[in-house]
Each structure stands twice: as C-alpha cells, then as structure tokens.
Amino acid sequence: MLATIPSLQGRSFLSEKDFTKEEFLYFIELAMKLKDEKKYGIPHRHLAGKNIALLFEKPSTRTRCAFTVACIDLGAHPEYLGKDDIQLGKKESIEDTANVLGHMFDGIEFRGFEHKKVEMLAKHSGVPVWNGLTDQWHPTQTLADFLTVKENFGYLQGIKFVYVGDGRNNVANSLLVGGALVGMDVRICSPESLFPAEEVVETAQSLAAQSGGKVTITSNVEEGVAGADVIYTDVWVSMGEEDKFAERIELLSPYQVNMDMVRKTGNKNMIFLHCLPAFHDLETKYGKDIYEKYGLGEMEVTDEVFRSAHSKVFDQAENRMHTIKAVMAATLGNMK
Ligand code: CP
Ligand code: NVA
C-alpha cells in the first residue's frame, strides 16, 4: 500500500512549480501502482460517485481520452464541455462560470489558451482544477513523460533529458521546470530566439539547486545532445500560432530529430519521446499542406526515428492515462 500525501488533498494541479519534489514523485509512484492495478483487473474506484467537468477550448485526443477513461476507471462520471458548449468568458465571466461548476462538479479539468483562465477557475470554483494544457504549461504531460523515463531507466535523478525544438512552448516550459524539480540534467536545445523566458529559466535554476539537478539552455546541437538519455521534441508550431509555419521551418530545421542527431548522443540506449501529435510523414492534412508549400515531408522528427526502437511515444501516450488518474485520485480521491 502506498502511503497517501495529505498535503495533496483538495489541491489543484496547474503547473510543476506548485509542488515539492516529494509530491511530484508521489504522483509518479501512484501512477505505477494504478497502472498495475488496471493491468491485473484490480478495482480502484477512489472517485466513486464524483462528477468531473472536462473543459476543452482547444482540440485533444490523448488528454481528453486519458481524463475520460481515468474518470470511469476511478468510478467517476466525466462530462465533456467543448469550446462551443459553455459561455466561459464569452457571455458569462470565468469567475461566475467557475462558481457554478464548483457547485455541481467535484473536480474540473481545463485545456485552453491563457494560463490565467485555469488559475481563475481554481480560485473561484472551490474544487480541484487540473490543467490539461495552457499556452504556458502542460504539467500532466510531464508526469507521463517522467513515468516513461522511469520505466525505461529505473530512476530520474541525473537523467540527461534533452528537449530539442521550440524552447519556449508549454511542453518545453513544463519539462524544464519539472526536470529541474526532480533532479534531472535537463537541457533545452533551440535557436536563441526561441529560448525559454528568463523567469522560467530562473525558476528551473532555483529548483535544480535544491534537487541536485542541472539546467542548460543552448543553441548548439552537439553540446545539447551529448550523452543524452532522452531526446524529446514537440511540434514546431503549437495550437493557436498556425500563422508561424514559415518562420519556424526556417528556424527549426537544424533542430529536426533525425538519426544523425541520435548518433550524436553517443548513447545506444537513448530513448526518443514526443508528446504527440507529431509531423513525421505525409499522412495528415497539415503534413501534406506543408509538403506542398515548403517541400518538407517530415518536420520535428523523421519517420525513421519515430518508428525506431528508440521511440517510446506510444507507451508515453498510454502513460497519460495512468498519471492523470494518479493526479485525480491523489487530489480528490478517497485513498484510504
Ligand atoms: N499530448 C497531448 O496533450 O495530446 P492531445 O493534444 O491529443 O491531448
Ligand atoms: N505544444 C503543443 C503541445 C500539444 C500537446 C501545443 O500546444 O499545440
């Protein structure tokens, strides 16, 4: 039996920096336990009788499905509310909407644009709010990523974790701060114009000083990936910035994850991770459009790396569900 952490009860999950190293690692331990329980058919209905609102202003495959399946496995009822279903900030203030939802639901997931919105929901709803991605952070993704690292290497402390690509997006911010929190040798490798914001780097540096971790921000690929255990990338253009393809292709082409970059790590046991969705072939509408306009058949990662033995992206995607389940169970569940 995994001892519960009382400090997590009733808490919201908005970004990595809100948690201690011990709390963050606990979510991962709990996810491992819940993953085992699911595998062996052991019931874990820690949210029996609860109702959960799932608010999505941006599209989602993994996050929506992970929250939905996790709710049902935990015995809760999930209610999906898409961008045209409710008035959030349009005809009703976020404060009033939060208040109403908090009087009906036991917990709220939110995916959207401004991080401020998820903070306001947490402030005014009176129930735990879980961030399913904002423009600034994607913390439930970090938990799934670190669980995948733990499953492959057995530990997190000192892991050489390299994020390559758009260094200032939500996933990069979360991995930088999350990696520093748990004591990784975390590196952002991107063009200087896409370096993370100074305040994010400062937060990461101060967490690394406490955890024994290390923070590196570099535009040099050789330096960035040397000895890497993990190479991680994300799309070059995030949701909401679709007008930026031309400039990002120009800036980020030298940072494409390909077999040459994998060899540069010098580590044959390295793994490749990606939060997904990924542009690695021409099997998407976006992929085809980009090919027609710019002649590029693959973007942030080549099909060869994506399909290689190094790639753990589908285990990582499954881990979204186990880790999201852990977050909901630890913050809202009856864990006795
Ligand atoms: N990784 C991730 O958040 O995927 P979705 O956008 O499909 O939820
Ligand atoms: N940075 C990406 C992550 C998608 C899961 C985006 O925000 O679109």
PDB file of N, CA and C and ligand atoms in Angstrom, residues 56 59-64 111 132-133 138 141 239 274-277 320, ligand 1:
ATOM      1  N   PHE A  56     -12.712  21.882 -22.661  1.00  0.00           N
ATOM      2  CA  PHE A  56     -11.709  21.916 -23.744  1.00  0.00           C
ATOM      3  C   PHE A  56     -11.981  23.077 -24.690  1.00  0.00           C
ATOM      4  N   PRO A  59      -8.538  21.510 -29.278  1.00  0.00           N
ATOM      5  CA  PRO A  59      -8.774  20.081 -29.519  1.00  0.00           C
ATOM      6  C   PRO A  59      -7.804  19.175 -28.748  1.00  0.00           C
ATOM      7  N   SER A  60      -8.161  17.923 -28.637  1.00  0.00           N
ATOM      8  CA  SER A  60      -7.306  16.977 -27.901  1.00  0.00           C
ATOM      9  C   SER A  60      -7.709  15.546 -28.238  1.00  0.00           C
ATOM     10  N   THR A  61      -6.734  14.684 -28.367  1.00  0.00           N
ATOM     11  CA  THR A  61      -7.003  13.240 -28.441  1.00  0.00           C
ATOM     12  C   THR A  61      -6.618  12.609 -27.104  1.00  0.00           C
ATOM     13  N   ARG A  62      -5.306  12.673 -26.777  1.00  0.00           N
ATOM     14  CA  ARG A  62      -4.786  11.998 -25.599  1.00  0.00           C
ATOM     15  C   ARG A  62      -5.354  12.523 -24.284  1.00  0.00           C
ATOM     16  N   THR A  63      -5.343  13.835 -24.111  1.00  0.00           N
ATOM     17  CA  THR A  63      -5.718  14.394 -22.807  1.00  0.00           C
ATOM     18  C   THR A  63      -7.192  14.127 -22.528  1.00  0.00           C
ATOM     19  N   ARG A  64      -8.009  14.357 -23.545  1.00  0.00           N
ATOM     20  CA  ARG A  64      -9.453  14.102 -23.365  1.00  0.00           C
ATOM     21  C   ARG A  64      -9.712  12.625 -23.061  1.00  0.00           C
ATOM     22  N   ARG A 111      -8.502  22.733 -20.544  1.00  0.00           N
ATOM     23  CA  ARG A 111      -7.493  22.936 -21.592  1.00  0.00           C
ATOM     24  C   ARG A 111      -7.878  24.196 -22.357  1.00  0.00           C
ATOM     25  N   GLY A 132      -5.099  20.779 -18.242  1.00  0.00           N
ATOM     26  CA  GLY A 132      -4.915  19.836 -19.354  1.00  0.00           C
ATOM     27  C   GLY A 132      -4.167  20.456 -20.519  1.00  0.00           C
ATOM     28  N   LEU A 133      -3.494  21.554 -20.312  1.00  0.00           N
ATOM     29  CA  LEU A 133      -2.646  22.316 -21.262  1.00  0.00           C
ATOM     30  C   LEU A 133      -3.156  23.745 -21.385  1.00  0.00           C
ATOM     31  N   HIS A 138       2.095  22.444 -19.519  1.00  0.00           N
ATOM     32  CA  HIS A 138       1.380  21.184 -19.824  1.00  0.00           C
ATOM     33  C   HIS A 138       1.823  20.134 -18.787  1.00  0.00           C
ATOM     34  N   GLN A 141       1.312  16.255 -18.892  1.00  0.00           N
ATOM     35  CA  GLN A 141       2.205  15.632 -19.884  1.00  0.00           C
ATOM     36  C   GLN A 141       3.544  15.271 -19.233  1.00  0.00           C
ATOM     37  N   MET A 239      -0.696  24.869 -31.021  1.00  0.00           N
ATOM     38  CA  MET A 239      -2.085  25.274 -31.271  1.00  0.00           C
ATOM     39  C   MET A 239      -2.258  26.760 -30.973  1.00  0.00           C
ATOM     40  N   HIS A 274       8.016  12.109 -27.507  1.00  0.00           N
ATOM     41  CA  HIS A 274       7.275  13.208 -28.158  1.00  0.00           C
ATOM     42  C   HIS A 274       5.884  13.200 -27.526  1.00  0.00           C
ATOM     43  N   CYS A 275       5.387  14.373 -27.157  1.00  0.00           N
ATOM     44  CA  CYS A 275       4.061  14.414 -26.524  1.00  0.00           C
ATOM     45  C   CYS A 275       2.953  14.002 -27.480  1.00  0.00           C
ATOM     46  N   LEU A 276       3.203  14.157 -28.795  1.00  0.00           N
ATOM     47  CA  LEU A 276       2.220  13.865 -29.858  1.00  0.00           C
ATOM     48  C   LEU A 276       1.056  14.863 -29.782  1.00  0.00           C
ATOM     49  N   PRO A 277       0.413  15.179 -30.903  1.00  0.00           N
ATOM     50  CA  PRO A 277       0.633  14.625 -32.240  1.00  0.00           C
ATOM     51  C   PRO A 277       1.939  15.089 -32.875  1.00  0.00           C
ATOM     52  N   ARG A 320      -0.225   8.813 -20.204  1.00  0.00           N
ATOM     53  CA  ARG A 320      -1.052   9.980 -19.883  1.00  0.00           C
ATOM     54  C   ARG A 320      -2.224   9.551 -18.993  1.00  0.00           C
TER      55      ARG A 320
HETATM   56  N1   CP B   1      -0.034  15.285 -25.842  1.00  0.00           N
HETATM   57  C1   CP B   1      -1.278  15.789 -25.813  1.00  0.00           C
HETATM   58  O1   CP B   1      -1.634  16.612 -24.969  1.00  0.00           O
HETATM   59  O2   CP B   1      -2.083  15.299 -26.770  1.00  0.00           O
HETATM   60  P1   CP B   1      -3.550  15.827 -27.116  1.00  0.00           P
HETATM   61  O3   CP B   1      -3.392  17.219 -27.676  1.00  0.00           O
HETATM   62  O4   CP B   1      -4.080  14.849 -28.108  1.00  0.00           O
HETATM   63  O5   CP B   1      -4.349  15.863 -25.850  1.00  0.00           O
END
